[in-house]
Amino acid sequence: MNILVCVKQVPDTTEIKIDPVKNTLIREGVPAIVNPFDGYALEAAARIKDKNPDTRIVVLSMGPEQAKAALKECLAIAADKAYLVSGREFGGSDTLATSYILSETIKKVEEMEGIKFDAIFCGKQAIDGDTAQVGPEIAEHLDYPQVTYGLEAEVDGDTVKVKKEVEEGVEIIAVKTPCLVTFTKPAWDPRYPTIKRKMAANRADIPTIAPADIINIDLARCGLNGSPTKVKKTFVPQKKTGGVKIKEGTNEESAKKLFGMLSDASII
Ligand code: FAD
């Protein structure tokens, strides 16, 4: 079983503040972390490897050179190999361009590794972009079946059985490989890296794949120019006040008071 996990390095949003003048995120000094949902995807792959030790887990990230820190963390936890895809031509990519670049890079990694991936695992969403579009879009680009909101996955021959979160509880969905699964927060916590794996990860060589290395990529579909999404405006929503609570002696008295207030404000 060969699994590729897509990992995004994200700013720790619990530390994020908004610039009150420019209305943009203040990223300076904000620690970068592995997107938590990608940690669940990696743990799901690691659990498959626990049961099937010949499983190979490869992690892939698109981002600047600093994203290698996130990949090293994944190597320390459970990944066997990591790749970064990076280049100026990819800057300004929206989700459609990002998923296109990742899907073309997956084919390149398969070529470099000399294997085919049976499953692509992603997080449900990135905690900074929050769109939850990249996983399903990669599945579309590769023409793979997909299961979203995975909690756990197990392999049975050429089938991946996914326990999937739904509003009423859980569903078990079986998909044939090759497939794509996105993972959400399960009941368990991902494992911690061991000291030995941490030291090996620090020494690991992480190849950087540049746009020129991906021979078949159409650069017109990458970067800002290849991105159909246009951000017209960003703003910080006004803080809502607590509202007015009307609590008279009885419901009838409360309704009467509300009617009076709405009438005084010329709303009714
Ligand atoms: P989601 O769709 O919520 O992520 C789902 C899952 O997909 C993740 O859990 C992960 O498994 C996988 N995934 C997502 N992104 C990556 C990645 N990069 N590498 C590996 N796996 C991944 N962002 C920039 O960083 N630089 C820019 O210059 C930039 N310019 C943009 C310009 C425009 C016009 C727009 C609309 C967006 C831009 N963005 C930029 C944001 C960028 O498009 C998104 O961050 C990116 O497409 C991922 O979307 P998301 O964060 O919503 O991920």
mmCIF file of C-alpha atoms and ligand atoms in Angstrom:
data_model
loop_
_atom_site.group_PDB
_atom_site.id
_atom_site.type_symbol
_atom_site.label_atom_id
_atom_site.label_comp_id
_atom_site.label_asym_id
_atom_site.label_seq_id
_atom_site.Cartn_x
_atom_site.Cartn_y
_atom_site.Cartn_z
ATOM 1 C CA MET A 1 0.000 0.000 0.000
ATOM 2 C CA ASN A 2 1.422 3.409 -1.020
ATOM 3 C CA ILE A 3 -0.136 6.494 0.521
ATOM 4 C CA LEU A 4 0.596 10.134 -0.270
ATOM 5 C CA VAL A 5 -0.458 12.669 2.355
ATOM 6 C CA CYS A 6 -0.871 16.321 1.312
ATOM 7 C CA VAL A 7 0.351 18.603 4.068
ATOM 8 C CA LYS A 8 0.013 22.362 4.284
ATOM 9 C CA GLN A 9 2.112 24.534 6.590
ATOM 10 C CA VAL A 10 -0.235 27.097 8.161
ATOM 11 C CA PRO A 11 0.086 29.962 10.629
ATOM 12 C CA ASP A 12 -1.131 29.002 14.096
ATOM 13 C CA THR A 13 -4.495 30.763 13.837
ATOM 14 C CA THR A 14 -4.900 30.899 17.603
ATOM 15 C CA GLU A 15 -2.056 33.483 17.456
ATOM 16 C CA ILE A 16 -3.339 35.409 14.420
ATOM 17 C CA LYS A 17 -4.329 39.053 14.628
ATOM 18 C CA ILE A 18 -5.842 41.303 11.951
ATOM 19 C CA ASP A 19 -4.159 44.563 10.906
ATOM 20 C CA PRO A 20 -6.903 47.095 11.760
ATOM 21 C CA VAL A 21 -5.847 49.477 8.946
ATOM 22 C CA LYS A 22 -5.045 47.103 6.055
ATOM 23 C CA ASN A 23 -7.553 44.400 7.120
ATOM 24 C CA THR A 24 -4.981 41.700 6.334
ATOM 25 C CA LEU A 25 -3.534 38.964 8.516
ATOM 26 C CA ILE A 26 -0.469 39.928 10.541
ATOM 27 C CA ARG A 27 1.772 36.942 9.829
ATOM 28 C CA GLU A 28 5.033 38.304 11.284
ATOM 29 C CA GLY A 29 6.094 36.460 14.408
ATOM 30 C CA VAL A 30 3.226 33.975 14.117
ATOM 31 C CA PRO A 31 4.459 30.380 14.553
ATOM 32 C CA ALA A 32 3.917 28.035 11.591
ATOM 33 C CA ILE A 33 2.465 24.595 12.252
ATOM 34 C CA VAL A 34 1.360 21.494 10.340
ATOM 35 C CA ASN A 35 -2.315 21.991 9.459
ATOM 36 C CA PRO A 36 -4.011 19.969 12.254
ATOM 37 C CA PHE A 37 -6.360 18.115 9.866
ATOM 38 C CA ASP A 38 -3.315 16.973 7.872
ATOM 39 C CA GLY A 39 -1.950 15.555 11.124
ATOM 40 C CA TYR A 40 -5.117 13.418 11.369
ATOM 41 C CA ALA A 41 -4.619 12.286 7.736
ATOM 42 C CA LEU A 42 -1.019 11.323 8.524
ATOM 43 C CA GLU A 43 -2.111 9.448 11.649
ATOM 44 C CA ALA A 44 -4.728 7.549 9.611
ATOM 45 C CA ALA A 45 -1.947 6.529 7.183
ATOM 46 C CA ALA A 46 0.303 5.542 10.124
ATOM 47 C CA ARG A 47 -2.470 3.324 11.536
ATOM 48 C CA ILE A 48 -2.735 1.564 8.179
ATOM 49 C CA LYS A 49 1.037 1.058 8.283
ATOM 50 C CA ASP A 50 0.798 -0.355 11.837
ATOM 51 C CA LYS A 51 -1.371 -3.156 10.409
ATOM 52 C CA ASN A 52 0.372 -3.395 6.999
ATOM 53 C CA PRO A 53 4.087 -2.754 7.661
ATOM 54 C CA ASP A 54 5.053 -2.695 3.963
ATOM 55 C CA THR A 55 3.007 0.513 3.540
ATOM 56 C CA ARG A 56 4.984 3.498 2.224
ATOM 57 C CA ILE A 57 3.914 6.932 3.417
ATOM 58 C CA VAL A 58 5.043 9.955 1.388
ATOM 59 C CA VAL A 59 4.193 13.545 2.367
ATOM 60 C CA LEU A 60 3.928 16.415 -0.102
ATOM 61 C CA SER A 61 3.601 20.130 0.494
ATOM 62 C CA MET A 62 3.342 23.108 -1.801
ATOM 63 C CA GLY A 63 4.810 26.255 -0.314
ATOM 64 C CA PRO A 64 7.961 28.234 0.301
ATOM 65 C CA GLU A 65 11.254 26.674 1.505
ATOM 66 C CA GLN A 66 10.136 27.154 5.143
ATOM 67 C CA ALA A 67 7.426 24.530 4.603
ATOM 68 C CA LYS A 68 10.189 21.930 4.891
ATOM 69 C CA ALA A 69 9.927 22.398 8.660
ATOM 70 C CA ALA A 70 6.363 21.022 8.504
ATOM 71 C CA LEU A 71 7.524 18.136 6.309
ATOM 72 C CA LYS A 72 10.297 17.310 8.802
ATOM 73 C CA GLU A 73 7.680 17.158 11.537
ATOM 74 C CA CYS A 74 5.728 14.629 9.432
ATOM 75 C CA LEU A 75 8.896 12.578 8.862
ATOM 76 C CA ALA A 76 9.463 12.568 12.618
ATOM 77 C CA ILE A 77 5.919 11.341 13.233
ATOM 78 C CA ALA A 78 5.371 8.666 10.579
ATOM 79 C CA ALA A 79 6.302 9.573 6.985
ATOM 80 C CA ASP A 80 8.959 7.649 5.052
ATOM 81 C CA LYS A 81 9.758 10.396 2.550
ATOM 82 C CA ALA A 82 8.872 14.036 1.962
ATOM 83 C CA TYR A 83 8.764 16.315 -1.071
ATOM 84 C CA LEU A 84 8.274 20.072 -1.399
ATOM 85 C CA VAL A 85 6.893 21.632 -4.583
ATOM 86 C CA SER A 86 7.847 25.256 -4.852
ATOM 87 C CA GLY A 87 8.311 28.039 -7.382
ATOM 88 C CA ARG A 88 7.530 31.695 -8.115
ATOM 89 C CA GLU A 89 5.243 30.568 -10.942
ATOM 90 C CA PHE A 90 2.966 29.007 -8.300
ATOM 91 C CA GLY A 91 2.661 32.171 -6.104
ATOM 92 C CA GLY A 92 -0.866 33.602 -5.879
ATOM 93 C CA SER A 93 -2.520 30.277 -6.738
ATOM 94 C CA ASP A 94 -6.150 29.892 -5.642
ATOM 95 C CA THR A 95 -7.560 26.476 -4.686
ATOM 96 C CA LEU A 96 -8.153 25.373 -8.297
ATOM 97 C CA ALA A 97 -4.560 26.195 -9.283
ATOM 98 C CA THR A 98 -3.193 24.698 -6.022
ATOM 99 C CA SER A 99 -5.044 21.422 -6.546
ATOM 100 C CA TYR A 100 -3.924 21.308 -10.205
ATOM 101 C CA ILE A 101 -0.276 21.846 -9.200
ATOM 102 C CA LEU A 102 -0.539 19.209 -6.449
ATOM 103 C CA SER A 103 -2.172 16.659 -8.762
ATOM 104 C CA GLU A 104 0.532 17.143 -11.429
ATOM 105 C CA THR A 105 3.222 16.935 -8.719
ATOM 106 C CA ILE A 106 1.716 13.679 -7.419
ATOM 107 C CA LYS A 107 2.349 12.176 -10.888
ATOM 108 C CA LYS A 108 5.926 13.506 -10.776
ATOM 109 C CA VAL A 109 6.493 12.013 -7.291
ATOM 110 C CA GLU A 110 5.159 8.665 -8.545
ATOM 111 C CA GLU A 111 7.733 8.843 -11.329
ATOM 112 C CA MET A 112 10.537 9.747 -8.881
ATOM 113 C CA GLU A 113 9.533 7.026 -6.428
ATOM 114 C CA GLY A 114 8.845 4.437 -9.154
ATOM 115 C CA ILE A 115 5.464 3.612 -7.569
ATOM 116 C CA LYS A 116 1.742 4.349 -7.983
ATOM 117 C CA PHE A 117 -0.087 5.742 -4.969
ATOM 118 C CA ASP A 118 -3.081 3.660 -3.920
ATOM 119 C CA ALA A 119 -4.503 6.482 -1.843
ATOM 120 C CA ILE A 120 -4.092 10.240 -1.486
ATOM 121 C CA PHE A 121 -4.927 11.491 2.005
ATOM 122 C CA CYS A 122 -5.673 15.153 2.755
ATOM 123 C CA GLY A 123 -6.966 17.135 5.674
ATOM 124 C CA LYS A 124 -10.631 18.150 5.527
ATOM 125 C CA GLN A 125 -9.569 21.787 5.337
ATOM 126 C CA ALA A 126 -6.659 24.096 6.011
ATOM 127 C CA ILE A 127 -7.196 26.224 9.117
ATOM 128 C CA ASP A 128 -6.029 29.396 7.331
ATOM 129 C CA GLY A 129 -7.737 29.160 3.915
ATOM 130 C CA ASP A 130 -10.628 27.100 5.311
ATOM 131 C CA THR A 131 -12.181 26.341 1.924
ATOM 132 C CA ALA A 132 -12.020 22.497 2.097
ATOM 133 C CA GLN A 133 -11.770 22.535 -1.703
ATOM 134 C CA VAL A 134 -8.243 21.313 -2.406
ATOM 135 C CA GLY A 135 -8.778 17.618 -1.521
ATOM 136 C CA PRO A 136 -11.936 17.121 -3.619
ATOM 137 C CA GLU A 137 -10.390 19.135 -6.473
ATOM 138 C CA ILE A 138 -7.270 16.902 -6.529
ATOM 139 C CA ALA A 139 -9.610 13.876 -6.783
ATOM 140 C CA GLU A 140 -11.344 15.522 -9.762
ATOM 141 C CA HIS A 141 -8.042 16.373 -11.500
ATOM 142 C CA LEU A 142 -6.855 12.770 -11.060
ATOM 143 C CA ASP A 143 -10.310 11.308 -11.758
ATOM 144 C CA TYR A 144 -10.226 9.311 -8.484
ATOM 145 C CA PRO A 145 -13.234 8.412 -6.309
ATOM 146 C CA GLN A 146 -13.253 10.415 -3.086
ATOM 147 C CA VAL A 147 -14.554 10.185 0.455
ATOM 148 C CA THR A 148 -14.651 13.324 2.594
ATOM 149 C CA TYR A 149 -14.929 13.747 6.384
ATOM 150 C CA GLY A 150 -12.993 10.521 7.089
ATOM 151 C CA LEU A 151 -12.392 9.560 10.716
ATOM 152 C CA GLU A 152 -10.565 6.263 10.208
ATOM 153 C CA ALA A 153 -9.521 4.153 7.234
ATOM 154 C CA GLU A 154 -8.554 0.541 6.761
ATOM 155 C CA VAL A 155 -7.337 -1.381 3.761
ATOM 156 C CA ASP A 156 -8.865 -4.591 2.468
ATOM 157 C CA GLY A 157 -7.156 -5.727 -0.748
ATOM 158 C CA ASP A 158 -7.792 -3.077 -3.388
ATOM 159 C CA THR A 159 -10.452 -1.387 -1.278
ATOM 160 C CA VAL A 160 -10.156 1.360 1.324
ATOM 161 C CA LYS A 161 -12.923 1.321 3.942
ATOM 162 C CA VAL A 162 -13.495 4.741 5.418
ATOM 163 C CA LYS A 163 -15.449 5.535 8.564
ATOM 164 C CA LYS A 164 -17.000 8.851 7.612
ATOM 165 C CA GLU A 165 -18.610 11.493 9.816
ATOM 166 C CA VAL A 166 -22.173 12.386 8.843
ATOM 167 C CA GLU A 167 -24.728 14.556 10.623
ATOM 168 C CA GLU A 168 -26.540 11.598 12.182
ATOM 169 C CA GLY A 169 -23.396 9.674 13.210
ATOM 170 C CA VAL A 170 -21.013 7.680 11.038
ATOM 171 C CA GLU A 171 -21.150 5.832 7.720
ATOM 172 C CA ILE A 172 -18.724 3.222 6.389
ATOM 173 C CA ILE A 173 -17.878 3.825 2.743
ATOM 174 C CA ALA A 174 -15.752 1.448 0.683
ATOM 175 C CA VAL A 175 -13.855 2.785 -2.343
ATOM 176 C CA LYS A 176 -11.600 1.058 -4.813
ATOM 177 C CA THR A 177 -8.017 2.236 -5.073
ATOM 178 C CA PRO A 178 -6.652 4.585 -6.302
ATOM 179 C CA CYS A 179 -8.781 6.970 -4.258
ATOM 180 C CA LEU A 180 -8.655 10.194 -2.274
ATOM 181 C CA VAL A 181 -9.818 10.598 1.332
ATOM 182 C CA THR A 182 -10.043 13.801 3.371
ATOM 183 C CA PHE A 183 -9.888 13.516 7.160
ATOM 184 C CA THR A 184 -11.565 15.415 9.950
ATOM 185 C CA LYS A 185 -10.942 15.351 13.720
ATOM 186 C CA PRO A 186 -11.315 11.833 15.106
ATOM 187 C CA ALA A 187 -11.800 10.787 18.722
ATOM 188 C CA TRP A 188 -8.089 10.023 19.169
ATOM 189 C CA ASP A 189 -4.968 12.211 19.167
ATOM 190 C CA PRO A 190 -2.179 11.724 16.613
ATOM 191 C CA ARG A 191 0.948 9.984 17.906
ATOM 192 C CA TYR A 192 4.019 11.923 19.064
ATOM 193 C CA PRO A 193 7.394 11.574 17.323
ATOM 194 C CA THR A 194 10.101 9.551 19.032
ATOM 195 C CA ILE A 195 13.534 11.132 19.700
ATOM 196 C CA LYS A 196 15.111 8.680 17.228
ATOM 197 C CA ARG A 197 12.696 9.625 14.428
ATOM 198 C CA LYS A 198 13.110 13.346 15.257
ATOM 199 C CA MET A 199 16.870 13.103 14.848
ATOM 200 C CA ALA A 200 16.538 11.174 11.568
ATOM 201 C CA ALA A 201 13.992 13.738 10.300
ATOM 202 C CA ASN A 202 16.375 16.618 11.044
ATOM 203 C CA ARG A 203 19.019 14.964 8.869
ATOM 204 C CA ALA A 204 16.589 13.971 6.087
ATOM 205 C CA ASP A 205 17.063 15.306 2.584
ATOM 206 C CA ILE A 206 13.793 16.770 1.282
ATOM 207 C CA PRO A 207 13.849 17.177 -2.508
ATOM 208 C CA THR A 208 12.353 20.388 -3.895
ATOM 209 C CA ILE A 209 10.376 19.923 -7.097
ATOM 210 C CA ALA A 210 10.471 23.063 -9.248
ATOM 211 C CA PRO A 211 7.934 24.002 -11.970
ATOM 212 C CA ALA A 212 10.493 23.102 -14.680
ATOM 213 C CA ASP A 213 10.737 19.554 -13.248
ATOM 214 C CA ILE A 214 7.040 18.900 -13.937
ATOM 215 C CA ILE A 215 7.266 18.555 -17.683
ATOM 216 C CA ASN A 216 3.563 18.309 -18.500
ATOM 217 C CA ILE A 217 2.379 21.117 -16.259
ATOM 218 C CA ASP A 218 0.468 23.929 -17.969
ATOM 219 C CA LEU A 219 1.797 27.091 -16.302
ATOM 220 C CA ALA A 220 -1.193 29.042 -17.634
ATOM 221 C CA ARG A 221 -3.256 27.109 -15.032
ATOM 222 C CA CYS A 222 -0.893 28.056 -12.158
ATOM 223 C CA GLY A 223 -0.231 31.137 -10.041
ATOM 224 C CA LEU A 224 -2.277 34.326 -9.915
ATOM 225 C CA ASN A 225 -2.942 34.428 -13.688
ATOM 226 C CA GLY A 226 -4.162 30.817 -13.680
ATOM 227 C CA SER A 227 -6.521 31.432 -10.752
ATOM 228 C CA PRO A 228 -10.156 32.209 -11.548
ATOM 229 C CA THR A 229 -10.861 33.380 -7.953
ATOM 230 C CA LYS A 230 -10.509 37.128 -7.534
ATOM 231 C CA VAL A 231 -10.535 38.616 -4.048
ATOM 232 C CA LYS A 232 -12.493 41.863 -4.388
ATOM 233 C CA LYS A 233 -12.344 43.012 -0.798
ATOM 234 C CA THR A 234 -11.401 41.777 2.662
ATOM 235 C CA PHE A 235 -12.778 43.265 5.842
ATOM 236 C CA VAL A 236 -13.171 42.500 9.505
ATOM 237 C CA PRO A 237 -16.858 41.947 10.316
ATOM 238 C CA GLN A 238 -18.221 44.371 12.854
ATOM 239 C CA LYS A 239 -18.440 42.917 16.327
ATOM 240 C CA LYS A 240 -22.021 42.099 17.203
ATOM 241 C CA THR A 241 -23.290 43.684 20.386
ATOM 242 C CA GLY A 242 -25.019 41.489 22.903
ATOM 243 C CA GLY A 243 -28.475 42.660 21.702
ATOM 244 C CA VAL A 244 -31.349 43.654 23.918
ATOM 245 C CA LYS A 245 -32.911 41.112 26.236
ATOM 246 C CA ILE A 246 -36.552 41.584 27.083
ATOM 247 C CA LYS A 247 -37.608 39.693 30.134
ATOM 248 C CA GLU A 248 -40.812 41.027 31.612
ATOM 249 C CA GLY A 249 -42.943 39.180 34.151
ATOM 250 C CA THR A 250 -44.927 37.220 31.556
ATOM 251 C CA ASN A 251 -44.547 36.359 27.837
ATOM 252 C CA GLU A 252 -47.451 38.677 27.033
ATOM 253 C CA GLU A 253 -45.765 41.592 28.829
ATOM 254 C CA SER A 254 -42.480 40.857 27.010
ATOM 255 C CA ALA A 255 -44.275 40.833 23.650
ATOM 256 C CA LYS A 256 -45.975 44.113 24.515
ATOM 257 C CA LYS A 257 -42.662 45.708 25.440
ATOM 258 C CA LEU A 258 -41.045 44.442 22.205
ATOM 259 C CA PHE A 259 -43.949 45.810 20.188
ATOM 260 C CA GLY A 260 -43.557 49.193 21.871
ATOM 261 C CA MET A 261 -39.790 49.286 21.195
ATOM 262 C CA LEU A 262 -40.171 48.322 17.517
ATOM 263 C CA SER A 263 -42.956 50.846 17.130
ATOM 264 C CA ASP A 264 -40.883 53.636 18.757
ATOM 265 C CA ALA A 265 -38.038 52.815 16.348
ATOM 266 C CA SER A 266 -40.543 53.053 13.430
ATOM 267 C CA ILE A 267 -39.720 49.467 12.410
ATOM 268 C CA ILE A 268 -43.395 48.423 12.609
HETATM 269 P P1 FAD B 1 -8.216 23.583 1.899
HETATM 270 O O1 FAD B 1 -8.887 23.317 0.620
HETATM 271 O O2 FAD B 1 -9.077 23.967 3.062
HETATM 272 O O3 FAD B 1 -7.240 22.365 2.276
HETATM 273 C C1 FAD B 1 -7.685 21.015 2.274
HETATM 274 C C2 FAD B 1 -6.489 20.103 2.296
HETATM 275 O O4 FAD B 1 -5.779 20.203 1.053
HETATM 276 C C3 FAD B 1 -5.452 20.404 3.366
HETATM 277 O O5 FAD B 1 -5.840 19.862 4.608
HETATM 278 C C4 FAD B 1 -4.226 19.702 2.772
HETATM 279 O O6 FAD B 1 -4.297 18.305 2.960
HETATM 280 C C5 FAD B 1 -4.384 19.997 1.286
HETATM 281 N N1 FAD B 1 -3.646 21.230 0.936
HETATM 282 C C6 FAD B 1 -4.126 22.485 0.820
HETATM 283 N N2 FAD B 1 -3.134 23.329 0.467
HETATM 284 C C7 FAD B 1 -2.009 22.594 0.373
HETATM 285 C C8 FAD B 1 -0.652 22.883 0.058
HETATM 286 N N3 FAD B 1 -0.244 24.112 -0.217
HETATM 287 N N4 FAD B 1 0.245 21.855 0.052
HETATM 288 C C9 FAD B 1 -0.151 20.575 0.321
HETATM 289 N N5 FAD B 1 -1.416 20.253 0.638
HETATM 290 C C10 FAD B 1 -2.334 21.245 0.662
HETATM 291 N N6 FAD B 1 -1.806 31.257 -0.626
HETATM 292 C C11 FAD B 1 -0.495 31.362 -0.512
HETATM 293 O O7 FAD B 1 0.105 30.660 0.325
HETATM 294 N N7 FAD B 1 0.253 32.218 -1.289
HETATM 295 C C12 FAD B 1 -0.354 33.003 -2.225
HETATM 296 O O8 FAD B 1 0.308 33.763 -2.934
HETATM 297 C C13 FAD B 1 -1.766 32.909 -2.382
HETATM 298 N N8 FAD B 1 -2.428 33.650 -3.280
HETATM 299 C C14 FAD B 1 -3.762 33.509 -3.441
HETATM 300 C C15 FAD B 1 -4.420 34.284 -4.405
HETATM 301 C C16 FAD B 1 -5.800 34.161 -4.577
HETATM 302 C C17 FAD B 1 -6.485 34.976 -5.635
HETATM 303 C C18 FAD B 1 -6.529 33.292 -3.745
HETATM 304 C C19 FAD B 1 -8.014 33.180 -3.884
HETATM 305 C C20 FAD B 1 -5.887 32.554 -2.784
HETATM 306 C C21 FAD B 1 -4.504 32.647 -2.612
HETATM 307 N N9 FAD B 1 -3.809 31.910 -1.666
HETATM 308 C C22 FAD B 1 -2.470 31.999 -1.540
HETATM 309 C C23 FAD B 1 -4.493 30.953 -0.797
HETATM 310 C C24 FAD B 1 -4.451 29.608 -1.468
HETATM 311 O O9 FAD B 1 -5.246 29.573 -2.594
HETATM 312 C C25 FAD B 1 -4.995 28.563 -0.526
HETATM 313 O O10 FAD B 1 -4.334 28.664 0.706
HETATM 314 C C26 FAD B 1 -4.738 27.176 -1.077
HETATM 315 O O11 FAD B 1 -5.332 27.028 -2.339
HETATM 316 C C27 FAD B 1 -5.302 26.100 -0.194
HETATM 317 O O12 FAD B 1 -6.656 26.354 0.033
HETATM 318 P P2 FAD B 1 -7.192 26.222 1.505
HETATM 319 O O13 FAD B 1 -6.193 26.886 2.398
HETATM 320 O O14 FAD B 1 -8.582 26.704 1.552
HETATM 321 O O15 FAD B 1 -7.075 24.654 1.702
#
